[in-house]
Amino acid sequence: QEEHENDVRKEDDDNDEDDEEKLHRMESEALLGDSNTTDALQTDEFENDSCDSKSEAEEEEMDGEMDQLGEDVYSFLAASDSRTLAFWFAICIFLFQMVILTFNLVDLVGPRYFNIPFGVEWQVSASQVICLILTPAVQSDFIISFATLHDGYRRVYHPSPNLDSAHHGKSRRGRQPKSSLVQVETATRAKYRLSNLCRLVQGGVGIAVSFLLIVQSKEVVELYFNFAALGFISELDNVFFWLVDNGFILKQKLQPEALAVKGYVLEKKEPVKRFTWCLGGGCYVQYRNSLLGLIYVGLLTGWAIVYQQQVEGKMIAQHIRAEFGDKFNQKLGFYSGTYKMQKNSLKRHAEYTFLPPSERARAQRASSFTAKRCSRGSSSPTTARPATRVGSCGRRKPIATTSPPRRQWNGPCARKRRGSARPSTSSACRRATASSRT
């Protein structure tokens, strides 16, 4: 019986050991299963992320990112139907801008040197440079239209009603993918070019008027006031689009068009299609920077030429015709005649010398300034006069202190006119004087 009990105990111990071994095996298998499951889940997530990134990269490669259509009235010309009110509203705004700029241009173009002052103070010159630097930023339509015309025709799209719910019709960068867009039927190639051409003309005329206003200004306050007013005129296309978009002008007819234009996007050109000589995406940026640099070089070069001519005195009248009567003092008549400005100025004051008779006819054909102060019907014979110096205030001071010699009047020159202290200078008198000189 004792032996039987010992055998039973041994069997129970063996069974317990087997159970413990089974439990250890089950635990180890469970641990291995969890690790395998975790690795499998991580592998699946990585594969999903890689697939998403690959799909987005392929989508961006194939479709490209879309550019937003500009929020101004010129977008109506590109996207709206030519029979709608929005199209002709944009035409009217363009003509309104051009009429104002043309009036300014006609008023600024003067008969001589575009009415540029002969000299300004240093603070005015510094303000002119500042305004020239700000001009391309204010007239941004010129740069944008030039770059857009260089890109060529780009199709216009609007969002599709069946958008992708995962990204809400947009990519991760916030741009509209091409797969969720529908092409706008009313946006044609001709209207697209017309829109950019109108923007280019308005920007170019605005830059020309800005340059003339800057170089013609004589005071700092006048310069900044005119520059700000011209900038407002150039921004009228954006101002009227904002008024239409917020329902201030023709809300029922134009506001839906403005809301639709704000959702339109443009097809983006590939870098290889933009530039045949360049394969990188940075060429587009380099082109815009180069265009901006050329505009700055042109404006500053023109200003430097004007400033150099102001310093050299070329903006002042090169010839002055002065006529003095003999009613107040008969000696003043000997100083009447044509004076020519010398190249060398005295402390930035113009210096004029009397022209001999041989050069007088040529000076009269050239543009000159005439100063008259003489009695009715009086004139003076052609005699040698001393040189005079003319200051900025217009007062003339004789350099020579000796008075001109007195003349003996004979023949037809001996007769005096009524109320005149000098002999008359009729045609016979002039012929007699010329023969006596000969």
XYZ file of C-alpha atoms in Angstrom:
438
model
C 0.000 0.000 0.000
C 2.863 2.330 0.822
C 4.498 1.512 -2.480
C 1.230 2.202 -4.248
C 0.955 5.594 -2.570
C 4.518 6.485 -3.530
C 3.800 5.641 -7.145
C 0.721 7.842 -7.153
C 2.685 10.733 -5.705
C 5.368 10.337 -8.357
C 2.744 10.377 -11.082
C 1.185 13.506 -9.603
C 4.576 15.206 -9.451
C 5.267 14.261 -13.047
C 1.861 15.624 -14.078
C 2.540 18.899 -12.251
C 5.867 19.246 -14.000
C 4.230 18.588 -17.317
C 1.596 21.210 -16.563
C 4.234 23.774 -15.616
C 6.150 23.025 -18.779
C 2.966 23.439 -20.806
C 2.245 26.769 -19.085
C 5.800 28.008 -19.814
C 5.437 26.927 -23.397
C 2.112 28.721 -23.745
C 3.474 31.925 -22.218
C 6.516 31.919 -24.481
C 4.354 31.256 -27.514
C 2.033 34.104 -26.496
C 4.974 36.482 -26.162
C 6.339 35.494 -29.529
C 2.917 35.947 -31.081
C 2.554 39.466 -29.660
C 5.947 40.526 -30.962
C 5.185 39.152 -34.397
C 1.824 40.888 -34.430
C 3.415 44.220 -33.424
C 6.063 43.887 -36.101
C 3.397 43.093 -38.638
C 1.334 46.118 -37.632
C 4.366 48.433 -37.798
C 5.283 47.027 -41.173
C 1.758 47.638 -42.443
C 1.757 51.255 -41.189
C 5.156 51.963 -42.777
C 3.980 50.465 -46.045
C 0.811 52.604 -45.927
C 2.813 55.788 -45.233
C 5.261 55.017 -47.995
C 2.393 54.346 -50.375
C 0.739 57.635 -49.425
C 3.977 59.570 -49.907
C 4.609 57.836 -53.203
C 1.076 58.580 -54.396
C 1.373 62.234 -53.416
C 4.782 62.531 -55.080
C 3.431 60.902 -58.218
C 0.408 63.200 -58.142
C 2.567 66.291 -57.760
C 4.865 65.072 -60.528
C 2.082 64.272 -62.941
C -0.422 66.980 -62.084
C 1.751 69.754 -60.635
C 0.681 72.416 -58.162
C -1.852 75.025 -59.257
C -1.391 78.796 -59.009
C -4.155 81.080 -57.793
C -5.818 83.478 -60.227
C -5.247 87.138 -59.343
C -7.928 88.953 -57.363
C -8.374 92.006 -59.581
C -10.743 93.107 -62.318
C -8.362 91.813 -64.999
C -9.302 88.276 -63.901
C -12.822 89.022 -65.182
C -11.305 89.497 -68.646
C -9.573 86.115 -68.486
C -12.347 83.944 -67.011
C -15.735 85.616 -67.618
C -17.886 85.386 -70.705
C -17.548 88.336 -73.072
C -21.336 88.794 -73.036
C -21.553 89.231 -69.257
C -21.503 92.443 -67.257
C -18.320 91.444 -65.397
C -16.270 91.403 -68.619
C -17.324 94.895 -69.678
C -16.995 96.171 -66.131
C -13.310 95.219 -66.256
C -12.952 96.973 -69.639
C -14.443 100.167 -68.189
C -12.072 100.118 -65.189
C -9.073 99.647 -67.507
C -10.158 102.578 -69.706
C -10.768 104.714 -66.619
C -7.230 104.076 -65.397
C -5.731 104.779 -68.806
C -7.631 108.078 -69.175
C -6.312 109.349 -65.830
C -2.740 108.235 -66.585
C -2.893 109.763 -70.087
C -4.030 113.116 -68.717
C -1.108 113.074 -66.293
C 1.326 112.089 -69.040
C 0.196 114.883 -71.382
C 0.434 117.422 -68.577
C 3.925 116.276 -67.579
C 5.429 116.280 -71.074
C 6.538 119.868 -71.574
C 7.904 121.636 -74.647
C 11.473 121.627 -73.305
C 13.189 118.997 -71.143
C 9.827 117.710 -69.834
C 9.596 120.714 -67.441
C 12.448 119.351 -65.315
C 13.752 121.961 -62.813
C 17.279 123.246 -63.406
C 18.316 122.307 -59.859
C 16.906 120.906 -56.597
C 18.091 120.560 -53.012
C 19.872 117.463 -51.734
C 16.885 116.257 -49.679
C 14.721 116.329 -52.807
C 17.296 114.249 -54.695
C 17.423 111.695 -51.860
C 13.606 111.471 -51.826
C 13.611 110.938 -55.570
C 15.893 107.900 -55.191
C 13.633 106.474 -52.457
C 10.530 106.850 -54.641
C 12.310 105.239 -57.589
C 13.117 102.219 -55.422
C 9.452 101.946 -54.385
C 8.078 102.389 -57.921
C 8.270 98.711 -59.062
C 6.570 97.625 -55.829
C 3.702 100.075 -56.390
C 3.448 99.240 -60.109
C 3.532 95.461 -59.561
C 1.102 94.775 -62.436
C 3.901 95.402 -64.945
C 6.192 92.699 -63.536
C 3.389 90.167 -63.020
C 1.987 90.596 -66.522
C 5.431 90.430 -68.136
C 6.223 87.168 -66.350
C 2.772 85.751 -67.159
C 3.049 86.606 -70.838
C 6.441 84.923 -70.892
C 4.903 81.722 -69.514
C 2.330 81.648 -72.289
C -1.253 80.459 -72.184
C -2.293 78.649 -68.994
C -5.650 76.918 -68.665
C -8.079 78.053 -65.955
C -9.798 75.492 -63.693
C -12.550 75.573 -61.064
C -13.170 73.033 -58.238
C -15.149 69.931 -59.133
C -18.417 69.212 -57.231
C -17.155 65.652 -56.463
C -14.104 66.411 -54.333
C -11.851 63.923 -52.595
C -13.066 63.528 -49.000
C -9.646 62.512 -47.656
C -7.954 65.838 -48.371
C -11.103 67.923 -49.007
C -10.051 68.500 -52.569
C -6.598 69.821 -51.611
C -3.135 68.390 -51.217
C -1.130 68.481 -47.992
C 0.487 71.761 -49.051
C -2.901 73.442 -49.315
C -2.903 73.548 -53.129
C -5.682 72.218 -55.334
C -4.725 68.985 -57.130
C -5.477 68.899 -60.820
C -7.467 65.675 -60.519
C -10.223 67.487 -58.561
C -10.613 70.393 -61.019
C -12.700 71.085 -64.092
C -11.553 73.407 -66.878
C -13.432 76.709 -67.240
C -15.059 76.789 -70.677
C -15.363 80.597 -70.885
C -11.607 81.099 -70.309
C -10.053 81.106 -73.787
C -6.554 81.793 -75.020
C -7.481 85.169 -76.583
C -9.107 86.495 -73.403
C -6.196 85.267 -71.309
C -3.754 87.239 -73.471
C -6.057 90.276 -73.480
C -6.133 90.287 -69.678
C -2.345 90.186 -69.366
C -1.867 92.752 -72.149
C -4.162 95.264 -70.412
C -2.297 94.701 -67.151
C 1.048 95.197 -68.942
C -0.002 98.464 -70.655
C -1.423 99.928 -67.454
C 1.709 99.028 -65.483
C 4.094 100.382 -68.134
C 2.307 103.729 -68.452
C 2.155 103.952 -64.650
C 5.940 103.503 -64.384
C 6.537 106.184 -67.052
C 4.248 108.690 -65.307
C 5.842 107.889 -61.944
C 9.328 108.578 -63.321
C 8.296 111.943 -64.811
C 6.538 112.977 -61.597
C 9.617 112.093 -59.560
C 12.175 113.970 -61.675
C 9.919 117.052 -62.026
C 9.268 117.520 -58.311
C 10.861 120.531 -56.623
C 9.836 119.905 -52.993
C 9.774 116.843 -50.750
C 6.110 117.170 -49.718
C 5.009 117.640 -53.322
C 7.018 114.576 -54.376
C 5.513 112.184 -51.825
C 2.004 113.550 -52.331
C 2.098 113.000 -56.098
C 3.705 109.582 -55.688
C 1.002 108.415 -53.266
C -1.783 109.701 -55.531
C -0.339 107.891 -58.542
C -0.017 104.677 -56.536
C -3.717 104.860 -55.668
C -4.597 105.260 -59.357
C -2.574 102.154 -60.210
C -4.384 100.136 -57.511
C -7.886 100.973 -58.768
C -8.258 97.513 -60.340
C -7.742 95.862 -56.937
C -9.955 98.421 -55.179
C -12.923 97.875 -57.501
C -12.565 94.090 -57.254
C -12.719 94.386 -53.453
C -15.839 96.543 -53.714
C -17.502 93.986 -55.997
C -16.437 91.045 -53.828
C -17.957 92.625 -50.702
C -21.220 93.538 -52.457
C -20.857 97.329 -52.594
C -21.261 97.537 -56.400
C -23.940 95.572 -58.339
C -24.176 92.860 -55.708
C -26.623 90.580 -57.524
C -24.801 90.613 -60.875
C -21.087 90.972 -60.092
C -20.594 89.409 -56.661
C -21.201 85.801 -57.860
C -18.612 86.363 -60.596
C -16.085 87.657 -58.046
C -16.654 84.690 -55.737
C -16.190 82.301 -58.655
C -12.975 84.032 -59.773
C -11.509 83.724 -56.269
C -11.871 79.925 -56.552
C -10.273 79.679 -60.000
C -6.720 78.360 -60.329
C -4.193 78.371 -63.153
C -2.290 75.445 -64.545
C 1.342 75.623 -63.542
C 3.896 75.189 -66.293
C 6.682 72.675 -65.929
C 10.194 74.196 -65.613
C 11.315 72.469 -68.820
C 8.342 73.927 -70.691
C 8.986 77.395 -69.298
C 12.652 77.579 -70.292
C 14.207 75.438 -72.963
C 17.728 76.355 -71.770
C 17.130 75.565 -68.089
C 16.158 72.344 -66.329
C 15.829 73.552 -62.724
C 12.788 74.908 -60.915
C 14.693 77.994 -59.779
C 14.847 79.479 -63.261
C 11.390 80.993 -62.838
C 12.545 82.913 -59.764
C 15.720 83.998 -61.529
C 13.690 85.359 -64.437
C 11.506 87.498 -62.176
C 14.513 88.765 -60.237
C 16.298 89.625 -63.481
C 13.257 91.518 -64.759
C 13.011 93.468 -61.498
C 16.727 94.270 -61.670
C 16.413 95.579 -65.240
C 13.587 97.910 -64.184
C 15.677 99.269 -61.315
C 18.685 99.782 -63.590
C 16.575 101.669 -66.154
C 14.931 103.971 -63.586
C 18.142 104.810 -61.708
C 20.100 105.318 -64.943
C 17.500 107.769 -66.239
C 17.538 109.652 -62.940
C 21.367 109.821 -62.988
C 21.326 111.328 -66.500
C 18.800 113.968 -65.437
C 20.775 114.793 -62.290
C 24.021 115.151 -64.273
C 22.360 117.560 -66.711
C 21.007 119.574 -63.792
C 24.492 119.888 -62.311
C 26.001 120.918 -65.659
C 23.269 123.530 -66.202
C 21.830 122.011 -69.378
C 18.292 122.434 -68.076
C 18.703 126.240 -68.158
C 18.133 128.295 -71.324
C 21.336 128.283 -73.327
C 20.600 131.675 -74.962
C 18.935 134.768 -73.549
C 17.598 137.626 -75.646
C 17.528 140.812 -73.564
C 16.016 144.087 -74.832
C 16.202 147.254 -72.760
C 14.428 150.475 -73.673
C 15.931 153.963 -73.532
C 13.052 155.747 -71.875
C 14.483 155.264 -68.397
C 18.181 155.410 -69.297
C 19.538 155.670 -72.804
C 22.698 153.758 -71.900
C 20.706 150.578 -71.198
C 19.914 150.172 -74.895
C 23.547 149.309 -75.601
C 23.181 146.145 -73.491
C 20.303 144.745 -75.558
C 21.054 141.631 -77.573
C 21.599 137.879 -77.338
C 23.609 136.276 -74.553
C 24.997 132.742 -74.478
C 25.559 130.642 -71.354
C 29.113 129.539 -70.724
C 30.030 125.952 -69.890
C 31.769 126.931 -66.661
C 29.325 128.245 -64.089
C 30.212 130.443 -61.109
C 29.113 128.708 -57.854
C 26.309 126.926 -59.739
C 25.062 130.296 -61.056
C 24.803 130.536 -64.822
C 27.181 132.959 -66.536
C 26.209 134.501 -69.870
C 28.336 136.444 -72.355
C 27.247 138.651 -75.232
C 27.180 136.997 -78.660
C 28.861 138.654 -81.661
C 26.667 139.435 -84.689
C 28.005 136.425 -86.619
C 26.526 133.951 -84.093
C 23.349 135.866 -83.373
C 21.297 134.435 -86.256
C 22.181 130.881 -85.298
C 21.203 131.552 -81.677
C 17.865 132.999 -82.742
C 17.056 129.780 -84.609
C 17.822 127.759 -81.465
C 15.537 127.683 -78.456
C 16.217 130.747 -76.328
C 14.668 132.914 -73.657
C 13.731 136.575 -74.339
C 13.591 139.260 -71.672
C 11.989 142.559 -72.814
C 11.766 145.891 -71.139
C 11.703 148.640 -73.737
C 9.564 151.523 -74.900
C 7.095 151.208 -77.740
C 8.779 151.121 -81.149
C 12.320 151.452 -79.836
C 15.279 149.249 -80.692
C 19.038 149.477 -80.518
C 21.869 149.390 -83.062
C 24.237 146.445 -83.034
C 27.314 147.461 -81.127
C 29.761 145.608 -78.930
C 28.593 145.200 -75.341
C 30.358 143.949 -72.237
C 29.529 140.563 -70.751
C 26.994 140.219 -67.967
C 26.528 137.638 -65.246
C 23.038 136.316 -64.442
C 22.339 134.760 -61.037
C 19.668 132.287 -60.017
C 17.376 135.103 -58.889
C 17.405 136.662 -62.368
C 19.320 139.882 -61.527
C 21.914 140.881 -64.090
C 25.077 142.640 -63.075
C 27.524 144.069 -65.637
C 31.046 142.744 -65.247
C 32.695 145.673 -66.999
C 32.540 148.985 -65.174
C 33.379 151.199 -68.158
C 30.451 152.693 -70.032
C 30.144 152.052 -73.768
C 31.496 154.797 -76.060
C 29.142 157.423 -77.421
C 28.278 157.367 -81.084
C 27.984 160.175 -83.581
C 24.643 159.884 -85.325
C 24.670 161.244 -88.880
C 22.449 161.047 -91.906
C 19.095 159.346 -91.493
C 20.054 158.315 -87.968
C 20.141 161.957 -86.800
C 16.362 162.215 -86.721
C 14.764 161.414 -83.401
C 11.393 159.930 -82.790
C 8.864 161.772 -80.722
C 9.369 161.061 -77.016
C 12.676 159.206 -77.549
C 16.081 160.259 -76.209
C 17.919 158.377 -78.962
C 17.940 158.613 -82.737
C 15.503 156.343 -84.525
C 16.760 153.076 -85.946
C 14.806 152.608 -89.137
C 15.852 150.403 -92.040
C 17.710 153.288 -93.607
C 19.505 153.891 -90.332
C 20.563 150.266 -90.119
C 21.843 150.274 -93.710
C 23.801 153.444 -93.065
C 25.318 152.038 -89.917
C 26.337 148.830 -91.710
C 27.955 150.789 -94.569
C 29.885 152.997 -92.128
C 31.201 149.866 -90.357
C 32.273 148.398 -93.702
